[in-house]
mmCIF file of C-alpha atoms and ligand atoms in Angstrom:
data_model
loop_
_atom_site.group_PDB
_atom_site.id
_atom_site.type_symbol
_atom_site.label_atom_id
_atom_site.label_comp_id
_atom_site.label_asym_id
_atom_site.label_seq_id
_atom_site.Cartn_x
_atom_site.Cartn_y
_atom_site.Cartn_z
ATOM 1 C CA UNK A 1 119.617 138.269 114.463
ATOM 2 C CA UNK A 2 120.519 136.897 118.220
ATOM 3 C CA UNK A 3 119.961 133.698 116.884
ATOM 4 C CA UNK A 4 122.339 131.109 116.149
ATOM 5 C CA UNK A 5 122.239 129.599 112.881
ATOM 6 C CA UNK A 6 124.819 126.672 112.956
ATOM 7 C CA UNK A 7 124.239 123.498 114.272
ATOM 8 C CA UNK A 8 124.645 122.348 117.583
ATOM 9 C CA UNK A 9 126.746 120.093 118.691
ATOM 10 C CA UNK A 10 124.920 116.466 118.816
ATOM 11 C CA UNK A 11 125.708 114.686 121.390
ATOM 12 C CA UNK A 12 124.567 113.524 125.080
ATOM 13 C CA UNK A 13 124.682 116.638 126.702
ATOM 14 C CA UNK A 14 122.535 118.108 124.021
ATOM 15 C CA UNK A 15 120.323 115.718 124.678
ATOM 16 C CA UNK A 16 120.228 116.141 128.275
ATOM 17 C CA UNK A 17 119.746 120.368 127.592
ATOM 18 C CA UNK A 18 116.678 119.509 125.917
ATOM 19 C CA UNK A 19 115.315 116.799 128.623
ATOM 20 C CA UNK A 20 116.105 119.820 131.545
ATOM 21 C CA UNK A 21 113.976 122.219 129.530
ATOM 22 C CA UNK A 22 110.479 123.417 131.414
ATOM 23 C CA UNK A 23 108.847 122.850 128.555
ATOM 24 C CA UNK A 24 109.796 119.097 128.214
ATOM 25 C CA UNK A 25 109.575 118.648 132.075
ATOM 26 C CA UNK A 26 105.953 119.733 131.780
ATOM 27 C CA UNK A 27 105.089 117.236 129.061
ATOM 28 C CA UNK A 28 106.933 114.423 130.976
ATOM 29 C CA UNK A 29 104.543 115.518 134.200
ATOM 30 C CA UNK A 30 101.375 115.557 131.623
ATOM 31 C CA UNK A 31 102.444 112.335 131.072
ATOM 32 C CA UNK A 32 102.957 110.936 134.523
ATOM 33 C CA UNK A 33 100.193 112.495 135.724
ATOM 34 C CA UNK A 34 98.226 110.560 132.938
ATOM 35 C CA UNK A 35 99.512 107.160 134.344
ATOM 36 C CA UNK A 36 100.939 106.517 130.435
ATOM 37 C CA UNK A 37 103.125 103.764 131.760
ATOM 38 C CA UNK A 38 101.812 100.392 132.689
ATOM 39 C CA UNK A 39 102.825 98.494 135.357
ATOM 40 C CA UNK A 40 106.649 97.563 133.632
ATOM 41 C CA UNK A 41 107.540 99.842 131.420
ATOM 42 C CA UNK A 42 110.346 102.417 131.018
ATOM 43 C CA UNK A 43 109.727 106.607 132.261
ATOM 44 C CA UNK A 44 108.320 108.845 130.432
ATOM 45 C CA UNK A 45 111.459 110.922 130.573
ATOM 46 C CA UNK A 46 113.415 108.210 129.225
ATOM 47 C CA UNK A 47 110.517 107.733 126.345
ATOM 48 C CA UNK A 48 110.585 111.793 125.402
ATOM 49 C CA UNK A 49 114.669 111.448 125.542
ATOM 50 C CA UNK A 50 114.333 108.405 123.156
ATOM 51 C CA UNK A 51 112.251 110.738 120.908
ATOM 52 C CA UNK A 52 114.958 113.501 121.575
ATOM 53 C CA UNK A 53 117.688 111.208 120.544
ATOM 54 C CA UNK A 54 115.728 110.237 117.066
ATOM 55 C CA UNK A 55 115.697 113.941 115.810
ATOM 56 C CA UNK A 56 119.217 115.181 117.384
ATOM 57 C CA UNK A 57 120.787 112.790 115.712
ATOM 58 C CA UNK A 58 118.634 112.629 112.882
ATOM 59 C CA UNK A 59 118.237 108.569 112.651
ATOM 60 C CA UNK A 60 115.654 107.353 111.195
ATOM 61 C CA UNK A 61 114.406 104.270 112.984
ATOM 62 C CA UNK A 62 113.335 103.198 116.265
ATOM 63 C CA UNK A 63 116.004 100.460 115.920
ATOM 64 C CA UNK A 64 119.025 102.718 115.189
ATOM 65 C CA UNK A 65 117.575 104.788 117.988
ATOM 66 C CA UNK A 66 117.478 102.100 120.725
ATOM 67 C CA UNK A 67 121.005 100.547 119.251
ATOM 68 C CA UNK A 68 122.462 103.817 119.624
ATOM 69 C CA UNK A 69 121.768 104.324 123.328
ATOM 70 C CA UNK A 70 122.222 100.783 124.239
ATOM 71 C CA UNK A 71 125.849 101.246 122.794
ATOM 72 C CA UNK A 72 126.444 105.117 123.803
ATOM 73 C CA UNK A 73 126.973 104.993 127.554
ATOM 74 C CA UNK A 74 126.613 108.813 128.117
ATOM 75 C CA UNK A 75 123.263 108.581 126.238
ATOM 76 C CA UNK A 76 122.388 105.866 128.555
ATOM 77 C CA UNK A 77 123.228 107.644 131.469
ATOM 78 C CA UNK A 78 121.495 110.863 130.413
ATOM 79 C CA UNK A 79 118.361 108.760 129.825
ATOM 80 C CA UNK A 80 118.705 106.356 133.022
ATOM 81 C CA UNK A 81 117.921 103.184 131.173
ATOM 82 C CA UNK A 82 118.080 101.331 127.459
ATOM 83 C CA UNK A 83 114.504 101.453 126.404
ATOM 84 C CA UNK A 84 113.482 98.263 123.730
ATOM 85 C CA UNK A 85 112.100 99.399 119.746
ATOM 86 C CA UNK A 86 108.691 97.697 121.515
ATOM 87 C CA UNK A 87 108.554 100.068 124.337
ATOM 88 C CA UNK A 88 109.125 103.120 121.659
ATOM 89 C CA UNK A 89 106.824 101.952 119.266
ATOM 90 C CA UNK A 90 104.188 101.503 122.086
ATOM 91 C CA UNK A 91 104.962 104.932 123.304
ATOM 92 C CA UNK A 92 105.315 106.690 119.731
ATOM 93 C CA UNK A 93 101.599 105.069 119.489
ATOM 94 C CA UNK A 94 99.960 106.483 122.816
ATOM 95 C CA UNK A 95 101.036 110.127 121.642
ATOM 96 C CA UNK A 96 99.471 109.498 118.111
ATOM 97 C CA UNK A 97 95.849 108.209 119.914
ATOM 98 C CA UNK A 98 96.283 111.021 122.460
ATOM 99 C CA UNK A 99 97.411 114.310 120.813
ATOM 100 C CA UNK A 100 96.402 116.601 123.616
ATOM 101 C CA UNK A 101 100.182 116.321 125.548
ATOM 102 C CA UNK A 102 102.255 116.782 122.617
ATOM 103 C CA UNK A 103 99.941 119.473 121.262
ATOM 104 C CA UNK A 104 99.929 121.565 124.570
ATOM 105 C CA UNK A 105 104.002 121.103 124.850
ATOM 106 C CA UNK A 106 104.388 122.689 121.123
ATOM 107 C CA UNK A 107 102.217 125.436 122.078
ATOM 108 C CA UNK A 108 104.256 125.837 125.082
ATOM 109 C CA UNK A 109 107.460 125.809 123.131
ATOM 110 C CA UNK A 110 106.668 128.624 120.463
ATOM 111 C CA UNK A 111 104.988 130.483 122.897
ATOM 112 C CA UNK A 112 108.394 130.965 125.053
ATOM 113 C CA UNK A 113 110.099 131.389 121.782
ATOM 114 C CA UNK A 114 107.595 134.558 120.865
ATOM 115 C CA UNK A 115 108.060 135.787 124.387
ATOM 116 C CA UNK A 116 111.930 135.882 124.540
ATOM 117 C CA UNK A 117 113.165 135.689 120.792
ATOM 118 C CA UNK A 118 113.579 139.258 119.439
ATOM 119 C CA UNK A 119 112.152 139.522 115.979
ATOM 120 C CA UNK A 120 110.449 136.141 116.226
ATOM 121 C CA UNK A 121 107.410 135.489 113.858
ATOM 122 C CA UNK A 122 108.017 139.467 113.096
ATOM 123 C CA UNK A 123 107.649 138.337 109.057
ATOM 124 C CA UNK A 124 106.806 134.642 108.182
ATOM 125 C CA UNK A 125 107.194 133.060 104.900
ATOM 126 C CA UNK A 126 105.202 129.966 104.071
ATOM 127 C CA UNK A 127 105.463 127.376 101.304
ATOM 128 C CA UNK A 128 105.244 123.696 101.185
ATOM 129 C CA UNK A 129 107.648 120.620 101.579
ATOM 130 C CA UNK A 130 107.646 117.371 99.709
ATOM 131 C CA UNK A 131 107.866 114.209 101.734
ATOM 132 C CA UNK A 132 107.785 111.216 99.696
ATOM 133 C CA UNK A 133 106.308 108.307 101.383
ATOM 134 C CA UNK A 134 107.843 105.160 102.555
ATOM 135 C CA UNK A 135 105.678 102.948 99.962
ATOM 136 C CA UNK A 136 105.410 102.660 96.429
ATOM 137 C CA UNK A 137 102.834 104.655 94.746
ATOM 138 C CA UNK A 138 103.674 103.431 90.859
ATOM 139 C CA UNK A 139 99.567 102.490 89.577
ATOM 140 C CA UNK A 140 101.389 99.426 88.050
ATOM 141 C CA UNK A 141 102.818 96.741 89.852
ATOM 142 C CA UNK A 142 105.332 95.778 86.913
ATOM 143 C CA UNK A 143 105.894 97.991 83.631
ATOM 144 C CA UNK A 144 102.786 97.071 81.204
ATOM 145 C CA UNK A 145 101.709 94.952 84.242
ATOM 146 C CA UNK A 146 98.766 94.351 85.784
ATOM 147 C CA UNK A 147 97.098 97.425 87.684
ATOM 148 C CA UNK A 148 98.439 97.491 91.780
ATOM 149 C CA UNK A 149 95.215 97.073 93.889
ATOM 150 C CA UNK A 150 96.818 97.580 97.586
ATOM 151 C CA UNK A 151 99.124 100.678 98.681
ATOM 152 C CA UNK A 152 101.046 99.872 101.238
ATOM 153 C CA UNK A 153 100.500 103.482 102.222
ATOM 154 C CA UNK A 154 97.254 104.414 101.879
ATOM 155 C CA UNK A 155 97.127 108.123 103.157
ATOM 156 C CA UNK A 156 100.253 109.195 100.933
ATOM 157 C CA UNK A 157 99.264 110.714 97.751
ATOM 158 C CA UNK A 158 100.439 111.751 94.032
ATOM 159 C CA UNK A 159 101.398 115.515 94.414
ATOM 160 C CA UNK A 160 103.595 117.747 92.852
ATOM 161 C CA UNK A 161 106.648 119.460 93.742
ATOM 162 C CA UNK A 162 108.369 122.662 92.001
ATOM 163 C CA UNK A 163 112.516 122.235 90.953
ATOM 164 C CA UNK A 164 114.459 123.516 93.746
ATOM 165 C CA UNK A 165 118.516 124.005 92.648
ATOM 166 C CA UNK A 166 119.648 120.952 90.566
ATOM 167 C CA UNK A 167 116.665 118.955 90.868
ATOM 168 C CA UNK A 168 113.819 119.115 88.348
ATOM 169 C CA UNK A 169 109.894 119.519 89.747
ATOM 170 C CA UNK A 170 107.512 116.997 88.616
ATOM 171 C CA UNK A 171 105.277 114.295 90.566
ATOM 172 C CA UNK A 172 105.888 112.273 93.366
ATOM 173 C CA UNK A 173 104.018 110.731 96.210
ATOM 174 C CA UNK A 174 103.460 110.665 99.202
ATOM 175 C CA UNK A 175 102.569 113.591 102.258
ATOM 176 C CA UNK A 176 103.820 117.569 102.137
ATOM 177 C CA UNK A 177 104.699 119.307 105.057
ATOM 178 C CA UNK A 178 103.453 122.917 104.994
ATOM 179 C CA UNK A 179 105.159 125.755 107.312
ATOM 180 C CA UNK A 180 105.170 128.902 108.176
ATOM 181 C CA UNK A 181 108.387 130.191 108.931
ATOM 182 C CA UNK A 182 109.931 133.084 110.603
ATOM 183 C CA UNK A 183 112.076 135.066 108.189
ATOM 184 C CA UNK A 184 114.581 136.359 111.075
ATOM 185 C CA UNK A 185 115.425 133.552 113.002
ATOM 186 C CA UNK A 186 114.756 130.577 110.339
ATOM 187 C CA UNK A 187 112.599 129.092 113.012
ATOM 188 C CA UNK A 188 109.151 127.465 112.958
ATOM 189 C CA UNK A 189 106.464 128.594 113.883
ATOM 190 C CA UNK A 190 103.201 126.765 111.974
ATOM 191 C CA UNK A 191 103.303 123.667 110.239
ATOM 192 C CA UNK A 192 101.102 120.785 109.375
ATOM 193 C CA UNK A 193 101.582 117.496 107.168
ATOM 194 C CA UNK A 194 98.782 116.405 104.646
ATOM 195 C CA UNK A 195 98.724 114.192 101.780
ATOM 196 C CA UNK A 196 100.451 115.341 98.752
ATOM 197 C CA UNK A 197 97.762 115.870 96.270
ATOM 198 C CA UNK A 198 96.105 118.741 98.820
ATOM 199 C CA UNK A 199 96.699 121.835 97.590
ATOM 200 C CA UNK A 200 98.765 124.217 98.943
ATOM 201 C CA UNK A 201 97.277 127.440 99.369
ATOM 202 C CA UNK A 202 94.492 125.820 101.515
ATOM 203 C CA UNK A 203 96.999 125.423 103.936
ATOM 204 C CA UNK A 204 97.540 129.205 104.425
ATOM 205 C CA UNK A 205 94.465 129.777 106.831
ATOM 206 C CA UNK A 206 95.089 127.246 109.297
ATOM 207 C CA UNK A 207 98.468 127.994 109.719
ATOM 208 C CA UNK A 208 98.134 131.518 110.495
ATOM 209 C CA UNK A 209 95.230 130.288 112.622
ATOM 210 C CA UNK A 210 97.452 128.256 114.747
ATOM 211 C CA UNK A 211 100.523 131.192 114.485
ATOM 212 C CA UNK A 212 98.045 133.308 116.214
ATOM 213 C CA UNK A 213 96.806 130.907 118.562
ATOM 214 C CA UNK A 214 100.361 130.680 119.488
ATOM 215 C CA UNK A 215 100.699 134.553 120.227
ATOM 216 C CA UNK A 216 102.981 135.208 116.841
ATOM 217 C CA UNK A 217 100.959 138.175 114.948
ATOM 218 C CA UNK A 218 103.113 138.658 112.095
ATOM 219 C CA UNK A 219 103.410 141.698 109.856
ATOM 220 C CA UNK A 220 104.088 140.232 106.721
ATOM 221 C CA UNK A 221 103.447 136.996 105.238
ATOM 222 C CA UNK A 222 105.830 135.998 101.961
ATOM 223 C CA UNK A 223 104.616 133.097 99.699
ATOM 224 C CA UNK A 224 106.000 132.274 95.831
ATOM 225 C CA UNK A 225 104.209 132.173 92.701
ATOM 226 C CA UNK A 226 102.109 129.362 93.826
ATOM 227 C CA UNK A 227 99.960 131.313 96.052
ATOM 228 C CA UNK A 228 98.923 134.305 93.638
ATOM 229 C CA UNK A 229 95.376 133.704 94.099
ATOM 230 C CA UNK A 230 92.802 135.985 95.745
ATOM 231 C CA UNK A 231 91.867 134.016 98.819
ATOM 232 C CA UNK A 232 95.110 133.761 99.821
ATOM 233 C CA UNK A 233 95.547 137.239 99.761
ATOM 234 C CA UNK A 234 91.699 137.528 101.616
ATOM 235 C CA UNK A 235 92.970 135.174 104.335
ATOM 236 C CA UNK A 236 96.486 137.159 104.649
ATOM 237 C CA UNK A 237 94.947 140.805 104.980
ATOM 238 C CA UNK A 238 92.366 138.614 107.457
ATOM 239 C CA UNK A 239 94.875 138.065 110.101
ATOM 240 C CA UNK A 240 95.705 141.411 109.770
ATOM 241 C CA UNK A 241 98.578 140.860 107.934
ATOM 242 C CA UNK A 242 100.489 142.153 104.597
ATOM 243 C CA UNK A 243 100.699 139.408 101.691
ATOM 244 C CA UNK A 244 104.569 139.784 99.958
ATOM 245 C CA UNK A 245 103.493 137.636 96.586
ATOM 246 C CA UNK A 246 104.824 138.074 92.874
ATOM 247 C CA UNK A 247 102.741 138.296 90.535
ATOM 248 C CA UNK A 248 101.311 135.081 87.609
ATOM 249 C CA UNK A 249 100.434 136.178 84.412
ATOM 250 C CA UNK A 250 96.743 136.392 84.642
ATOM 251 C CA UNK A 251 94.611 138.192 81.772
ATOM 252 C CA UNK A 252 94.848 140.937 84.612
ATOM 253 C CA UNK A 253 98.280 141.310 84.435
ATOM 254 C CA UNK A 254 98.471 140.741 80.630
ATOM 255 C CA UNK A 255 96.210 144.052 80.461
ATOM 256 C CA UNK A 256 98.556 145.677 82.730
ATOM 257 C CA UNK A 257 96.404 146.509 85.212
ATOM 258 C CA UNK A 258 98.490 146.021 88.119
ATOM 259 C CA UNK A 259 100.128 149.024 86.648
ATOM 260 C CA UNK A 260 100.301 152.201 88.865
ATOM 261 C CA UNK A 261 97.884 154.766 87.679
ATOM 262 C CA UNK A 262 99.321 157.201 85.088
ATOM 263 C CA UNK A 263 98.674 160.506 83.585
ATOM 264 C CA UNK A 264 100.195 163.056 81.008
ATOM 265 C CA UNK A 265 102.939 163.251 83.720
ATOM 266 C CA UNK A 266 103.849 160.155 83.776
ATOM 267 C CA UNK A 267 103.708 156.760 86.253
ATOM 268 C CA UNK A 268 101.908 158.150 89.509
ATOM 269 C CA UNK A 269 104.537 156.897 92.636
ATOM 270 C CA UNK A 270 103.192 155.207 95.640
ATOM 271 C CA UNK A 271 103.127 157.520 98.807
ATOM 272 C CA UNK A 272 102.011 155.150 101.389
ATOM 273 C CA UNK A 273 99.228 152.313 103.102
ATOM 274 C CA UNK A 274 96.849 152.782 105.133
ATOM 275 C CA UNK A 275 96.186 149.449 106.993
ATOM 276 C CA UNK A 276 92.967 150.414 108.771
ATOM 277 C CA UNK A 277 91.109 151.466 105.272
ATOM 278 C CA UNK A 278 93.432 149.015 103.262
ATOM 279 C CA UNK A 279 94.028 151.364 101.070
ATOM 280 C CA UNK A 280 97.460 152.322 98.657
ATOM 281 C CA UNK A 281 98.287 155.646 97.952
ATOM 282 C CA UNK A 282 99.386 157.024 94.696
ATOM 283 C CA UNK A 283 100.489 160.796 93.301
ATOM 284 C CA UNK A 284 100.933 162.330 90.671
ATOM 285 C CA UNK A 285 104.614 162.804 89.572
ATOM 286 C CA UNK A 286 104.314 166.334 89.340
ATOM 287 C CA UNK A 287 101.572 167.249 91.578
ATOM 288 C CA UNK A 288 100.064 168.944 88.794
ATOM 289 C CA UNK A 289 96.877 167.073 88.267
ATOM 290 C CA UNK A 290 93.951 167.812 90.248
ATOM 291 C CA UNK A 291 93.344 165.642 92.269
ATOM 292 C CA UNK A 292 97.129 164.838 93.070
ATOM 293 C CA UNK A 293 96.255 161.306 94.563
ATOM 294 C CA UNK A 294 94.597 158.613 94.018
ATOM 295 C CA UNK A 295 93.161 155.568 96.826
ATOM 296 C CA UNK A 296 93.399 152.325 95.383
ATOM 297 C CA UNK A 297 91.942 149.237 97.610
ATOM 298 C CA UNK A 298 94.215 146.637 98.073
ATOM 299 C CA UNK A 299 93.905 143.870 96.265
ATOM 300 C CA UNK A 300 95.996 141.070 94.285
ATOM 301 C CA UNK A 301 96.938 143.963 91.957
ATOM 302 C CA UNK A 302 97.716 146.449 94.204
ATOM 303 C CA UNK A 303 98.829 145.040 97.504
ATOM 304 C CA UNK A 304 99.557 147.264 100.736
ATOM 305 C CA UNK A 305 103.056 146.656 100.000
ATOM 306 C CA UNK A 306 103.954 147.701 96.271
ATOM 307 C CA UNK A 307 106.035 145.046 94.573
ATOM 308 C CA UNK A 308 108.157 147.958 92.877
ATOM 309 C CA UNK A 309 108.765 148.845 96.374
ATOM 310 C CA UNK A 310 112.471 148.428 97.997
ATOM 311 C CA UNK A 311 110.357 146.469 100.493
ATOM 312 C CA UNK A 312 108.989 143.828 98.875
ATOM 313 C CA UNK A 313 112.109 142.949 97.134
ATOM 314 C CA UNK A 314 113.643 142.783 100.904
ATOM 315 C CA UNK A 315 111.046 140.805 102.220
ATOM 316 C CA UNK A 316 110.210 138.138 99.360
ATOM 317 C CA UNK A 317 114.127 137.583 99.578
ATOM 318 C CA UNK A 318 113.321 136.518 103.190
ATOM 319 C CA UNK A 319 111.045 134.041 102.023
ATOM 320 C CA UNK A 320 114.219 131.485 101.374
ATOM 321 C CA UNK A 321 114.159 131.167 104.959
ATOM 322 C CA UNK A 322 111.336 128.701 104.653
ATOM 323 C CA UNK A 323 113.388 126.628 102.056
ATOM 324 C CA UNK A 324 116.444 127.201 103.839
ATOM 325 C CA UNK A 325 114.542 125.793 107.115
ATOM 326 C CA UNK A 326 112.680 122.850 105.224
ATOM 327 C CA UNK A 327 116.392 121.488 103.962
ATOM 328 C CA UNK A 328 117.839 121.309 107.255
ATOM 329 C CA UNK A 329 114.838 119.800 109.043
ATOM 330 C CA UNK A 330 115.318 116.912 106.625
ATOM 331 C CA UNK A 331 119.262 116.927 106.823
ATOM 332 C CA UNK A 332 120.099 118.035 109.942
ATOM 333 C CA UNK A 333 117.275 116.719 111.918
ATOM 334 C CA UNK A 334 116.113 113.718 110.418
ATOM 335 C CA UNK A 335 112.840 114.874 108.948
ATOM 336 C CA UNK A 336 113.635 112.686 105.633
ATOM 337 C CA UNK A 337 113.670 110.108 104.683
ATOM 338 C CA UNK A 338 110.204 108.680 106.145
ATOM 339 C CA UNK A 339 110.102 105.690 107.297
ATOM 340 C CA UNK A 340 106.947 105.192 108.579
ATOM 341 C CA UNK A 341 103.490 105.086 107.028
ATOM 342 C CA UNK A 342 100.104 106.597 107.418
ATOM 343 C CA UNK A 343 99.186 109.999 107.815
ATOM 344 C CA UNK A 344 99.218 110.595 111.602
ATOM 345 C CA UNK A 345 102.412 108.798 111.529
ATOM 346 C CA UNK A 346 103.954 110.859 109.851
ATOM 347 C CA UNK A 347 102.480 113.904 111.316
ATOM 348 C CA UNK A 348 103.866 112.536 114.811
ATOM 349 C CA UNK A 349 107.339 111.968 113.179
ATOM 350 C CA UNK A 350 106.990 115.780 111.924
ATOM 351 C CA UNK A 351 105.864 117.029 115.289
ATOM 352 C CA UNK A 352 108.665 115.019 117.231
ATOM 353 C CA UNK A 353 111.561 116.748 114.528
ATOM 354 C CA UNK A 354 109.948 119.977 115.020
ATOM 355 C CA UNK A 355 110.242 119.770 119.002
ATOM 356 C CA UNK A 356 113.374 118.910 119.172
ATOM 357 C CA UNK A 357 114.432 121.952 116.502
ATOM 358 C CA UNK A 358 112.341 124.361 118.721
ATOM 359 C CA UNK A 359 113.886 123.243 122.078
ATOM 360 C CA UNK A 360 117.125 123.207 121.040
ATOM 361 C CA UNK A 361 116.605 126.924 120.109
ATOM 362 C CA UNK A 362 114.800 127.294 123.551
ATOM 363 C CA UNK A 363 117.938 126.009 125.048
ATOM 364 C CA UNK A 364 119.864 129.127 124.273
ATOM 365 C CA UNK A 365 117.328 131.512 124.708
ATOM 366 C CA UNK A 366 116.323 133.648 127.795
ATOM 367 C CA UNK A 367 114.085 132.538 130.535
ATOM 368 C CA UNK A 368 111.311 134.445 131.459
ATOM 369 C CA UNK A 369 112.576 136.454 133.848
ATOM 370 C CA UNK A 370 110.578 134.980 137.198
ATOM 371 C CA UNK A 371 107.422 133.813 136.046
ATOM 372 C CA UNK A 372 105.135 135.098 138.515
HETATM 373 ZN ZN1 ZN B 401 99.714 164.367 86.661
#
């Protein structure tokens, strides 16, 4: 698609891109017109560049941050001053007790990118994202030891993650990012952070919730294994969408009743959906049999799409884009490792990675031509 897959470059003028964005201006005037800053203090601008700086070069401390662009003099210049860690920390603090600006400039953000980027949030593809915490969850505080009483992080959680290429699934703890992801342009759309041990599929609602809320109506919504459950595929066909999901092997399944319907012709072949009655349509091979098709509802078994359909193969190979996204949001933008604690801390740190991803995707896309 139009959009470009490889990296920007990271560097000051990046930066600055981002800072000269409407989007960002209109959370930095949110924020002045709030009166954020005290008396001393540093900009908002230069606060939301600081933040800008974190995730496009993917450090992850305040300190590297501030040591950075008190040794970087383009940075400096692009920011107009050398904010202190204190001054970050106080600010990264103000937008976790006050969501509202943050909130409203994400909305903003995908809401441009829906507008102006062809094929964006078309077909999503959701899964989840382990992010271990910054904290040590082991129950023991010594092997055979006695039991550990206080977590140093006590929103992080034992969950479990599946093997992804060389590295083998199992527990770990801490907080998992969920997203929904467009399959065309790799870009967010959805996402939220909760504590490992929540399960996954109960993510699903909300974030198509706050994809719609966010003008993206998908078509299709691709999920793995995980999410083979029939609420998932309720909440899908809810937000009037098509569920692309292979199949567990449920007693169901083991009876082969996901099967097309047969006859003394053979395998009946699918010959259509109809979204409105959410219904399948099947035929006889021959056209022999009276009646020569069938209606099936759409269900878990029998979903809108057919998985022997051409179709579903394409679009369940589009669900990599989510995995494809979640790696380079914790390579390429700093996403991982954490190293803060708690969960709105974390969710912030999220947010903050995912606005700078978005913008910087903003940055090459069309403006509304004259916003009346
Ligand atoms: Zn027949």
């Amino acid at each position: 698609m139009a959009v470009s897959t490889v990296t920007p470059t990271r560097d000051s003028e990046h930066v600055r891109l981002l800072l000269g964005l409407p989007e960002i201006r209109a959370l930095i005037a949110d924020l002045d017109n709030a009166r954020w800053t005290g008396r001393v203090g540093y900009g908002n601008r230069a606060l939301i560049g600081m933040c800008l700086v974190k995730a496009v070069y993917a450090l992850p401390t305040w300190s590297r941050v501030v040591r950075l662009v008190a040794d970087h003099a383009a940075l400096r210049d692009v920011i107009g001053c050398a904010p202190t860690a204190d001054a970050c920390y106080r600010f990264a603090r103000k937008l976790r007790e006050n969501r509202v600006p943050l909130d409203v400039c994400l909305h903003r953000v995908v809401t441009r990118l829906a507008a102006t980027t062809p094929g964006y949030g078309a077909d999503l593809a959701i899964d989840g994202s382990d992010m271990p915490a910054y904290a040590n969850g082991q129950r023991y505080v010594s092997r055979g030891g006695r039991l550990r009483e206080k977590f140093s992080d006590s929103d992080a959680s034992w969950g479990h993650r599946s093997s992804v290429s060389t590295r083998s699934g199992g527990g770990y703890y801490g907080f998992k990012l969920h997203a929904a992801v467009c399959t065309h342009t790799g870009l967010p759309v959805a996402w939220s952070v909760e504590t490992a041990k929540e399960q996954e599929t109960l993510s699903v609602d909300a974030l198509l919730d706050s994809a719609a809320v966010r003008g993206v109506r998908p078509a299709t919504i691709a999920l793995d294994k995980g999410y083979d459950n029939n609420r998932v595929y309720a909440t899908v066909a809810a937000h009037g969408a098509r569920p692309v999901i292979p199949l567990r092997q449920t007693p169901d399944v083991k009876a082969g009743r996901h099967q097309p319907p047969t006859c003394e012709h053979g395998a009946w072949t699918f010959a259509g959906a109809e979204e409105a009655r959410q219904t399948t349509k099947w035929r006889c091979p021959t056209g022999e049999c009276t009646p020569g098709s069938v209606r099936l509802p759409a269900s878990r078994l029998h979903p809108l799409i057919p998985r022997s359909t051409p179709r579903f193969r394409a679009l369940y190979k589009g669900r990599g884009a989510v995995e494809r996204e979640f790696g380079r949001l914790k390579n390429e933008w700093g996403l991982a490792p954490l190293r803060v604690r708690g969960l709105d801390r974390v969710r912030l740190h999220a947010d903050l990675t995912i606005l700078a991803r978005l913008a910087t995707a903003l940055t090459t896309a069309p403006a509304i031509a004259a916003a009346a």
